[in-house]
Coordinates of C-alpha atoms in Angstrom, one line a residue:
Chain A
K138 CA 100.5 125.7 82.8
N139 CA 97.4 124.8 84.8
Q140 CA 94.7 123.6 82.6
V141 CA 92.0 125.1 84.8
E142 CA 92.3 128.8 85.6
Q143 CA 90.1 130.6 88.1
S144 CA 89.5 134.3 88.6
P145 CA 89.6 136.3 90.6
Q146 CA 92.1 134.8 93.0
S147 CA 90.2 136.4 95.9
L148 CA 87.1 138.5 96.3
I149 CA 85.6 140.6 99.1
I150 CA 81.9 141.6 99.1
L151 CA 79.3 142.8 101.5
E152 CA 76.7 140.5 102.9
G153 CA 73.6 140.5 100.7
K154 CA 75.4 141.3 97.5
N155 CA 75.7 139.0 94.5
C156 CA 79.0 137.8 92.9
T157 CA 80.3 135.8 90.0
L158 CA 83.3 133.6 90.0
Q159 CA 85.0 132.5 86.7
C160 CA 86.6 129.3 85.5
N161 CA 88.4 128.9 82.2
Y162 CA 89.7 125.5 81.1
T163 CA 91.8 124.1 78.3
V164 CA 91.1 120.4 79.2
S165 CA 90.2 118.3 76.2
P166 CA 88.4 116.0 75.8
F167 CA 86.0 117.3 78.4
S168 CA 83.8 115.0 80.5
N169 CA 82.2 117.2 83.2
L170 CA 82.8 120.3 85.3
R171 CA 82.1 120.6 89.0
W172 CA 82.1 123.5 91.4
Y173 CA 83.2 122.7 95.0
K174 CA 82.9 124.9 98.2
Q175 CA 85.7 124.4 100.6
D176 CA 85.7 125.9 104.1
T177 CA 89.1 126.6 105.6
G178 CA 90.8 123.4 106.8
R179 CA 87.9 121.2 105.6
G180 CA 87.3 118.9 102.6
P181 CA 85.6 120.3 99.5
V182 CA 81.8 119.9 99.2
S183 CA 80.2 119.5 95.8
L184 CA 77.9 122.4 94.7
T185 CA 77.1 121.6 91.1
I186 CA 78.1 119.2 88.3
M187 CA 77.6 119.9 84.6
T188 CA 78.2 117.7 81.5
F189 CA 79.0 118.9 78.0
S190 CA 75.3 119.2 77.1
E191 CA 74.3 121.3 80.1
N192 CA 74.7 125.1 80.2
T193 CA 73.2 125.9 83.6
K194 CA 72.6 124.2 86.9
S195 CA 71.3 125.7 90.1
N196 CA 71.7 124.7 93.8
G197 CA 69.8 127.1 96.0
R198 CA 71.5 130.5 95.8
Y199 CA 74.3 129.0 93.6
T200 CA 73.9 129.0 89.9
A201 CA 76.6 127.6 87.6
T202 CA 76.8 128.2 83.9
L203 CA 78.9 126.4 81.2
D204 CA 79.9 127.4 77.7
A205 CA 81.6 124.3 76.3
D206 CA 82.4 126.2 73.0
T207 CA 84.5 128.9 74.8
K208 CA 85.5 126.5 77.6
Q209 CA 84.2 128.9 80.3
S210 CA 82.2 128.4 83.4
S211 CA 80.9 130.7 86.0
L212 CA 79.4 130.3 89.5
H213 CA 77.0 133.0 90.5
I214 CA 76.1 133.5 94.2
T215 CA 72.9 135.4 94.9
A216 CA 72.2 137.3 98.1
S217 CA 75.5 136.3 99.8
Q218 CA 75.6 135.2 103.4
L219 CA 78.4 135.2 105.9
S220 CA 78.5 131.4 105.6
D221 CA 79.4 131.7 102.0
S222 CA 82.9 132.8 103.0
A223 CA 85.1 129.9 101.7
S224 CA 87.2 128.9 98.7
Y225 CA 85.3 127.9 95.5
I226 CA 87.1 125.4 93.4
C227 CA 86.4 124.5 89.7
V228 CA 87.2 120.9 88.8
V229 CA 87.2 119.6 85.3
R230 CA 87.3 115.9 84.4
E231 CA 89.2 114.8 81.3
D232 CA 88.5 111.1 80.7
D233 CA 90.2 109.4 83.6
K234 CA 91.9 112.5 85.0
I235 CA 90.5 115.2 87.4
I236 CA 92.1 118.6 87.2
F237 CA 91.5 121.2 90.0
G238 CA 91.7 124.9 89.7
K239 CA 93.5 126.8 92.5
G240 CA 90.2 128.3 93.7
T241 CA 88.8 131.7 94.4
R242 CA 88.8 132.8 98.0
L243 CA 85.6 134.6 98.8
H244 CA 85.2 136.8 101.9
I245 CA 81.8 138.1 102.9
L246 CA 81.8 141.1 105.2
P247 CA 78.9 141.9 107.5
Chain B
D64 CA 75.2 107.2 107.2
A65 CA 78.7 108.4 108.0
G66 CA 80.6 110.3 105.3
V67 CA 84.3 109.8 104.5
T68 CA 86.3 109.8 107.7
Q69 CA 90.0 110.5 108.0
S70 CA 92.5 110.1 110.9
P71 CA 94.2 111.7 112.5
T72 CA 92.8 115.2 112.0
H73 CA 96.2 116.9 112.8
L74 CA 99.7 115.6 112.9
I75 CA 103.1 117.1 113.6
K76 CA 106.3 115.4 112.4
T77 CA 109.9 116.3 111.9
R78 CA 111.9 116.1 108.8
G79 CA 113.0 112.5 107.9
Q80 CA 110.2 110.8 109.8
Q81 CA 107.5 108.7 108.3
V82 CA 103.8 109.2 108.5
T83 CA 100.7 107.1 107.8
L84 CA 97.3 108.6 107.1
R85 CA 94.1 106.7 107.2
C86 CA 90.8 107.0 105.3
S87 CA 87.5 105.2 105.6
P88 CA 85.2 105.6 102.5
I89 CA 81.5 105.9 102.5
S90 CA 79.8 102.6 103.0
G91 CA 79.5 100.9 99.6
H92 CA 82.1 103.0 97.9
K93 CA 84.9 101.0 96.4
S94 CA 87.2 103.7 95.1
V95 CA 89.4 106.0 97.2
S96 CA 91.5 108.8 96.0
W97 CA 94.2 110.8 97.8
Y98 CA 95.0 114.5 97.3
Q99 CA 97.6 116.9 98.7
Q100 CA 96.5 120.5 99.2
V101 CA 99.1 123.1 100.0
L102 CA 97.9 126.2 101.6
G103 CA 96.4 128.6 99.0
Q104 CA 96.4 126.0 96.2
G105 CA 93.9 123.5 94.8
P106 CA 94.2 119.8 95.6
Q107 CA 96.8 117.9 93.7
F108 CA 96.0 114.2 92.8
I109 CA 98.3 111.6 94.4
F110 CA 96.7 108.2 94.0
Q111 CA 93.5 106.5 93.2
Y112 CA 92.6 103.0 94.3
Y113 CA 89.7 100.9 93.1
E114 CA 89.0 97.4 94.3
K115 CA 92.3 97.3 96.1
E116 CA 94.3 98.0 93.0
E117 CA 96.1 101.3 92.1
R118 CA 94.3 102.9 89.2
G119 CA 96.0 106.2 89.0
R120 CA 99.1 108.0 90.2
G121 CA 99.9 111.7 90.2
N122 CA 103.3 113.3 89.9
F123 CA 104.6 112.5 93.3
P124 CA 107.9 110.9 94.3
D125 CA 108.3 107.3 95.4
R126 CA 108.3 108.5 99.0
F127 CA 104.6 108.5 98.7
S128 CA 102.8 105.2 98.7
A129 CA 99.3 103.9 99.4
R130 CA 97.2 100.8 99.7
Q131 CA 93.6 99.8 99.9
F132 CA 92.3 97.1 102.2
P133 CA 89.6 94.5 101.6
N134 CA 87.1 96.7 103.5
Y135 CA 88.0 99.5 101.0
S136 CA 89.6 101.7 103.7
S137 CA 93.0 103.1 102.6
E138 CA 96.3 104.3 104.0
L139 CA 98.7 106.9 102.6
N140 CA 102.3 106.6 103.6
V141 CA 104.9 109.2 103.2
N142 CA 108.6 108.4 104.0
A143 CA 111.5 110.7 104.6
L144 CA 109.3 113.7 105.3
L145 CA 110.3 117.1 103.9
L146 CA 109.2 120.5 105.0
G147 CA 107.4 120.8 101.7
D148 CA 105.2 117.9 102.6
S149 CA 103.3 120.1 105.0
A150 CA 99.8 120.2 103.7
L151 CA 96.2 119.2 104.0
Y152 CA 95.8 115.6 102.8
L153 CA 92.3 114.9 101.5
C154 CA 90.7 111.5 100.9
A155 CA 87.8 111.2 98.5
S156 CA 85.6 108.2 97.9
S157 CA 83.3 107.2 95.1
L158 CA 81.2 104.3 94.0
V159 CA 83.1 103.3 90.9
S160 CA 84.3 106.4 89.1
Y161 CA 85.4 110.0 89.5
N162 CA 82.0 111.4 88.8
E163 CA 80.7 111.3 92.3
Q164 CA 83.6 112.0 94.6
F165 CA 82.9 112.8 98.3
F166 CA 85.7 114.3 100.3
G167 CA 86.7 113.7 103.9
P168 CA 87.6 116.5 106.3
G169 CA 91.3 116.0 105.6
T170 CA 94.4 115.4 107.8
R171 CA 96.5 118.5 108.4
L172 CA 100.2 117.4 108.4
T173 CA 102.9 119.8 109.6
V174 CA 106.5 118.9 109.1
L175 CA 109.0 120.8 111.3

């Protein structure tokens, strides 16, 4: 069983709308959680990183939240743009291991 | 400053062949990690090298091997290719730890 679960698996929204992606993890002990954006056929690019003591982190239109008690994180995208179409991957670090979620595929329609 | 570079960008091989993928980390980064990403899945950890020594290994068969050179560049070798080895192979570099990993564009390997 994957220790990092993401939902939904895919999402389609209209340009300009907001959306929220979810990440649940069972990794313990927890070091940090990072959200990556991956365009098709390209390497992932880091959006945000949060440690145990942080519960929100913003990067432009991207805002990540973390609840370390419930082991849940979300990535909120505001005023979506066509260029936001990509996979969004949640990655959790457990001491010396890095565990990737399978990602959420986001499609933005004009 | 250049980011992580990988070569080649695309590669087509047949079953049973061997392949070598190359990665150059960001200047000053001493750690390189390799990941395999099958279509529709998240990256799976293969190896991590730091200061030319293997520091971590994922759940991959012995057909997969890697090394890191004195200039911190790295090669990933895969022997006796199988159809299931078809994937995007990602290289990530970091200064000294996993905290700040920067990914390259990947090498798309297709095994026919």
